[in-house]
């Protein structure tokens, strides 16, 4: 066994990329190139890391399938860090099969965690949760246990389950401390701050009160009719009506919930749903059609009654209506929520994560750039978008969730 390669590998596992580079920086054999690539990734030079890992994979012979699979897994992790969601998932699946065939359980678990983290970025929370439930770490290293606990923490956050998130965070903190990796401990502490930041606002009688995730969970668990402006759904207990793909209907519902227990004026609803400040018969006809469609959607939860001035939302069983508003008011809040992780995103990756067209995302980015909320790096195909973390708010509930999932 090459002592320099072994020492460099141990340094990387301990989170010491500079120590690893001291041992292999001047070597160009495939094993050294792979370790150099991982070290550059830990130092956040992702472009150089991908180049070195590809050279390493090409340098291994046809019988060195395990080494090549490890390079593919490392490149997948770099792609995930670079928010390159178009990186072929089949390559990682192929590496996972190689690890399973060769009995490399540690790298198999690592590859599986990468697949789960990619699912979370794409908003496929149910799939990520199911995959996490079947994950087997065994007596793996503390580093992997900490990452797995952070994934569980993220799933709990995306579902709005504060207690589950606290339990997962405690596990992540303990595992990170056992690993002795400072960067991982810092990541766990950063994640934990989301539990105490405002995650939504409760709007009542024209006033808004900030809520933490635990308070949001309590509101959602109440028997009241909750209009959730973060997820664009209406829910009461286990019954949920999803309107995320029907923005005009949700805008009408939001206006009705905001006015509850009073009535929402027709002109105000028209302006909110259709953007028209001056109404005409066509707008009023559109409003009647929209209200009719919303009535059908809400039939299990509530009814909408016409009044002389407009419309009133009435929860079934004379229940209370509660409105949860996003922590930040912006038509492009989902884009801001993705960029709030501090990573550089391409337009195509944002579009893939949001399930929207690139043109829609480009328009949102232009508006946010004009408002000084995001900035662009590079030009053309290499252009990436950055935003400072949204200070004072947890954007978890604004992150995308696939329709019918989470």
PDB file of N, CA, C and O in Angstrom, residues 225-263:
ATOM      1  N   UNK A 225     -59.560  25.704   9.830  1.00  0.00           N
ATOM      2  CA  UNK A 225     -59.244  25.756   8.409  1.00  0.00           C
ATOM      3  C   UNK A 225     -58.024  26.654   8.240  1.00  0.00           C
ATOM      4  O   UNK A 225     -58.067  27.835   8.588  1.00  0.00           O
ATOM      5  N   UNK A 226     -56.935  26.113   7.733  1.00  0.00           N
ATOM      6  CA  UNK A 226     -55.688  26.859   7.587  1.00  0.00           C
ATOM      7  C   UNK A 226     -55.418  27.083   6.099  1.00  0.00           C
ATOM      8  O   UNK A 226     -55.327  26.132   5.318  1.00  0.00           O
ATOM      9  N   UNK A 227     -55.297  28.343   5.732  1.00  0.00           N
ATOM     10  CA  UNK A 227     -54.880  28.704   4.380  1.00  0.00           C
ATOM     11  C   UNK A 227     -53.382  28.957   4.433  1.00  0.00           C
ATOM     12  O   UNK A 227     -52.928  29.931   5.040  1.00  0.00           O
ATOM     13  N   UNK A 228     -52.621  28.053   3.855  1.00  0.00           N
ATOM     14  CA  UNK A 228     -51.163  28.056   3.962  1.00  0.00           C
ATOM     15  C   UNK A 228     -50.560  28.762   2.743  1.00  0.00           C
ATOM     16  O   UNK A 228     -50.480  28.194   1.654  1.00  0.00           O
ATOM     17  N   UNK A 229     -50.124  30.005   2.953  1.00  0.00           N
ATOM     18  CA  UNK A 229     -49.543  30.780   1.866  1.00  0.00           C
ATOM     19  C   UNK A 229     -48.137  30.361   1.499  1.00  0.00           C
ATOM     20  O   UNK A 229     -47.626  30.769   0.454  1.00  0.00           O
ATOM     21  N   UNK A 230     -47.488  29.550   2.348  1.00  0.00           N
ATOM     22  CA  UNK A 230     -46.142  29.069   2.024  1.00  0.00           C
ATOM     23  C   UNK A 230     -46.201  27.931   1.019  1.00  0.00           C
ATOM     24  O   UNK A 230     -45.417  27.884   0.069  1.00  0.00           O
ATOM     25  N   UNK A 231     -47.142  27.012   1.228  1.00  0.00           N
ATOM     26  CA  UNK A 231     -47.291  25.860   0.338  1.00  0.00           C
ATOM     27  C   UNK A 231     -48.410  26.023  -0.676  1.00  0.00           C
ATOM     28  O   UNK A 231     -48.604  25.173  -1.530  1.00  0.00           O
ATOM     29  N   UNK A 232     -49.196  27.087  -0.528  1.00  0.00           N
ATOM     30  CA  UNK A 232     -50.336  27.347  -1.414  1.00  0.00           C
ATOM     31  C   UNK A 232     -51.345  26.203  -1.361  1.00  0.00           C
ATOM     32  O   UNK A 232     -51.713  25.625  -2.389  1.00  0.00           O
ATOM     33  N   UNK A 233     -51.758  25.887  -0.149  1.00  0.00           N
ATOM     34  CA  UNK A 233     -52.771  24.855   0.058  1.00  0.00           C
ATOM     35  C   UNK A 233     -53.756  25.347   1.111  1.00  0.00           C
ATOM     36  O   UNK A 233     -53.477  26.288   1.862  1.00  0.00           O
ATOM     37  N   UNK A 234     -54.909  24.703   1.143  1.00  0.00           N
ATOM     38  CA  UNK A 234     -55.860  24.873   2.246  1.00  0.00           C
ATOM     39  C   UNK A 234     -55.972  23.522   2.924  1.00  0.00           C
ATOM     40  O   UNK A 234     -56.053  22.490   2.255  1.00  0.00           O
ATOM     41  N   UNK A 235     -55.945  23.513   4.247  1.00  0.00           N
ATOM     42  CA  UNK A 235     -55.996  22.235   4.951  1.00  0.00           C
ATOM     43  C   UNK A 235     -56.805  22.354   6.231  1.00  0.00           C
ATOM     44  O   UNK A 235     -56.875  23.400   6.860  1.00  0.00           O
ATOM     45  N   UNK A 236     -57.396  21.223   6.561  1.00  0.00           N
ATOM     46  CA  UNK A 236     -58.113  21.108   7.841  1.00  0.00           C
ATOM     47  C   UNK A 236     -57.939  19.673   8.303  1.00  0.00           C
ATOM     48  O   UNK A 236     -58.507  18.763   7.703  1.00  0.00           O
ATOM     49  N   UNK A 237     -57.129  19.482   9.318  1.00  0.00           N
ATOM     50  CA  UNK A 237     -56.807  18.131   9.741  1.00  0.00           C
ATOM     51  C   UNK A 237     -56.043  17.406   8.646  1.00  0.00           C
ATOM     52  O   UNK A 237     -55.048  17.888   8.125  1.00  0.00           O
ATOM     53  N   UNK A 238     -56.533  16.231   8.284  1.00  0.00           N
ATOM     54  CA  UNK A 238     -55.874  15.425   7.258  1.00  0.00           C
ATOM     55  C   UNK A 238     -56.313  15.797   5.848  1.00  0.00           C
ATOM     56  O   UNK A 238     -55.715  15.330   4.875  1.00  0.00           O
ATOM     57  N   UNK A 239     -57.326  16.623   5.719  1.00  0.00           N
ATOM     58  CA  UNK A 239     -57.818  16.999   4.387  1.00  0.00           C
ATOM     59  C   UNK A 239     -57.020  18.188   3.854  1.00  0.00           C
ATOM     60  O   UNK A 239     -56.864  19.198   4.535  1.00  0.00           O
ATOM     61  N   UNK A 240     -56.541  18.049   2.626  1.00  0.00           N
ATOM     62  CA  UNK A 240     -55.710  19.091   2.023  1.00  0.00           C
ATOM     63  C   UNK A 240     -56.203  19.360   0.607  1.00  0.00           C
ATOM     64  O   UNK A 240     -56.449  18.432  -0.171  1.00  0.00           O
ATOM     65  N   UNK A 241     -56.347  20.624   0.271  1.00  0.00           N
ATOM     66  CA  UNK A 241     -56.670  21.050  -1.098  1.00  0.00           C
ATOM     67  C   UNK A 241     -55.475  21.818  -1.622  1.00  0.00           C
ATOM     68  O   UNK A 241     -55.108  22.863  -1.071  1.00  0.00           O
ATOM     69  N   UNK A 242     -54.838  21.304  -2.666  1.00  0.00           N
ATOM     70  CA  UNK A 242     -53.613  21.900  -3.203  1.00  0.00           C
ATOM     71  C   UNK A 242     -53.946  22.830  -4.373  1.00  0.00           C
ATOM     72  O   UNK A 242     -54.626  22.423  -5.318  1.00  0.00           O
ATOM     73  N   UNK A 243     -53.438  24.058  -4.279  1.00  0.00           N
ATOM     74  CA  UNK A 243     -53.688  25.055  -5.328  1.00  0.00           C
ATOM     75  C   UNK A 243     -52.382  25.663  -5.842  1.00  0.00           C
ATOM     76  O   UNK A 243     -52.386  26.747  -6.414  1.00  0.00           O
ATOM     77  N   UNK A 244     -51.260  24.956  -5.652  1.00  0.00           N
ATOM     78  CA  UNK A 244     -49.970  25.511  -6.048  1.00  0.00           C
ATOM     79  C   UNK A 244     -49.876  25.717  -7.551  1.00  0.00           C
ATOM     80  O   UNK A 244     -49.142  26.589  -8.016  1.00  0.00           O
ATOM     81  N   UNK A 245     -50.610  24.934  -8.327  1.00  0.00           N
ATOM     82  CA  UNK A 245     -50.597  25.082  -9.782  1.00  0.00           C
ATOM     83  C   UNK A 245     -51.790  25.877 -10.302  1.00  0.00           C
ATOM     84  O   UNK A 245     -52.037  25.912 -11.513  1.00  0.00           O
ATOM     85  N   UNK A 246     -52.532  26.497  -9.396  1.00  0.00           N
ATOM     86  CA  UNK A 246     -53.671  27.334  -9.789  1.00  0.00           C
ATOM     87  C   UNK A 246     -53.552  28.678  -9.067  1.00  0.00           C
ATOM     88  O   UNK A 246     -54.302  28.965  -8.122  1.00  0.00           O
ATOM     89  N   UNK A 247     -52.591  29.503  -9.491  1.00  0.00           N
ATOM     90  CA  UNK A 247     -52.285  30.733  -8.753  1.00  0.00           C
ATOM     91  C   UNK A 247     -53.451  31.699  -8.633  1.00  0.00           C
ATOM     92  O   UNK A 247     -53.599  32.369  -7.609  1.00  0.00           O
ATOM     93  N   UNK A 248     -54.295  31.795  -9.667  1.00  0.00           N
ATOM     94  CA  UNK A 248     -55.419  32.732  -9.587  1.00  0.00           C
ATOM     95  C   UNK A 248     -56.408  32.291  -8.508  1.00  0.00           C
ATOM     96  O   UNK A 248     -56.906  33.121  -7.735  1.00  0.00           O
ATOM     97  N   UNK A 249     -56.690  30.996  -8.436  1.00  0.00           N
ATOM     98  CA  UNK A 249     -57.612  30.507  -7.413  1.00  0.00           C
ATOM     99  C   UNK A 249     -57.035  30.700  -6.023  1.00  0.00           C
ATOM    100  O   UNK A 249     -57.754  31.074  -5.086  1.00  0.00           O
ATOM    101  N   UNK A 250     -55.723  30.443  -5.880  1.00  0.00           N
ATOM    102  CA  UNK A 250     -55.153  30.629  -4.542  1.00  0.00           C
ATOM    103  C   UNK A 250     -55.143  32.105  -4.157  1.00  0.00           C
ATOM    104  O   UNK A 250     -55.331  32.448  -2.986  1.00  0.00           O
ATOM    105  N   UNK A 251     -54.928  32.992  -5.125  1.00  0.00           N
ATOM    106  CA  UNK A 251     -54.966  34.420  -4.826  1.00  0.00           C
ATOM    107  C   UNK A 251     -56.346  34.825  -4.305  1.00  0.00           C
ATOM    108  O   UNK A 251     -56.469  35.622  -3.366  1.00  0.00           O
ATOM    109  N   UNK A 252     -57.399  34.260  -4.909  1.00  0.00           N
ATOM    110  CA  UNK A 252     -58.750  34.537  -4.418  1.00  0.00           C
ATOM    111  C   UNK A 252     -58.926  33.997  -2.997  1.00  0.00           C
ATOM    112  O   UNK A 252     -59.472  34.681  -2.121  1.00  0.00           O
ATOM    113  N   UNK A 253     -58.461  32.776  -2.763  1.00  0.00           N
ATOM    114  CA  UNK A 253     -58.581  32.183  -1.429  1.00  0.00           C
ATOM    115  C   UNK A 253     -57.797  32.998  -0.400  1.00  0.00           C
ATOM    116  O   UNK A 253     -58.277  33.219   0.720  1.00  0.00           O
ATOM    117  N   UNK A 254     -56.608  33.447  -0.768  1.00  0.00           N
ATOM    118  CA  UNK A 254     -55.787  34.255   0.145  1.00  0.00           C
ATOM    119  C   UNK A 254     -56.529  35.535   0.521  1.00  0.00           C
ATOM    120  O   UNK A 254     -56.559  35.939   1.698  1.00  0.00           O
ATOM    121  N   UNK A 255     -57.137  36.195  -0.473  1.00  0.00           N
ATOM    122  CA  UNK A 255     -57.884  37.418  -0.201  1.00  0.00           C
ATOM    123  C   UNK A 255     -59.075  37.176   0.701  1.00  0.00           C
ATOM    124  O   UNK A 255     -59.358  37.976   1.615  1.00  0.00           O
ATOM    125  N   UNK A 256     -59.774  36.056   0.490  1.00  0.00           N
ATOM    126  CA  UNK A 256     -60.914  35.729   1.342  1.00  0.00           C
ATOM    127  C   UNK A 256     -60.471  35.428   2.776  1.00  0.00           C
ATOM    128  O   UNK A 256     -61.111  35.858   3.744  1.00  0.00           O
ATOM    129  N   UNK A 257     -59.365  34.685   2.917  1.00  0.00           N
ATOM    130  CA  UNK A 257     -58.868  34.348   4.258  1.00  0.00           C
ATOM    131  C   UNK A 257     -58.349  35.585   4.974  1.00  0.00           C
ATOM    132  O   UNK A 257     -58.506  35.720   6.196  1.00  0.00           O
ATOM    133  N   UNK A 258     -57.737  36.489   4.229  1.00  0.00           N
ATOM    134  CA  UNK A 258     -57.204  37.714   4.837  1.00  0.00           C
ATOM    135  C   UNK A 258     -58.329  38.587   5.372  1.00  0.00           C
ATOM    136  O   UNK A 258     -58.172  39.266   6.392  1.00  0.00           O
ATOM    137  N   UNK A 259     -59.477  38.555   4.696  1.00  0.00           N
ATOM    138  CA  UNK A 259     -60.614  39.380   5.128  1.00  0.00           C
ATOM    139  C   UNK A 259     -61.459  38.707   6.214  1.00  0.00           C
ATOM    140  O   UNK A 259     -62.275  39.374   6.852  1.00  0.00           O
ATOM    141  N   UNK A 260     -61.282  37.408   6.437  1.00  0.00           N
ATOM    142  CA  UNK A 260     -62.108  36.689   7.410  1.00  0.00           C
ATOM    143  C   UNK A 260     -61.946  37.293   8.814  1.00  0.00           C
ATOM    144  O   UNK A 260     -60.844  37.707   9.188  1.00  0.00           O
ATOM    145  N   UNK A 261     -62.997  37.416   9.623  1.00  0.00           N
ATOM    146  CA  UNK A 261     -64.355  36.898   9.413  1.00  0.00           C
ATOM    147  C   UNK A 261     -65.250  37.828   8.611  1.00  0.00           C
ATOM    148  O   UNK A 261     -66.444  37.562   8.471  1.00  0.00           O
ATOM    149  N   UNK A 262     -64.653  38.889   8.092  1.00  0.00           N
ATOM    150  CA  UNK A 262     -65.443  39.801   7.274  1.00  0.00           C
ATOM    151  C   UNK A 262     -65.513  39.324   5.838  1.00  0.00           C
ATOM    152  O   UNK A 262     -65.159  38.200   5.496  1.00  0.00           O
ATOM    153  N   UNK A 263     -65.960  40.222   4.980  1.00  0.00           N
ATOM    154  CA  UNK A 263     -66.108  39.890   3.559  1.00  0.00           C
ATOM    155  C   UNK A 263     -65.033  40.589   2.753  1.00  0.00           C
ATOM    156  O   UNK A 263     -64.543  41.658   3.129  1.00  0.00           O
TER     157      UNK A 263
END
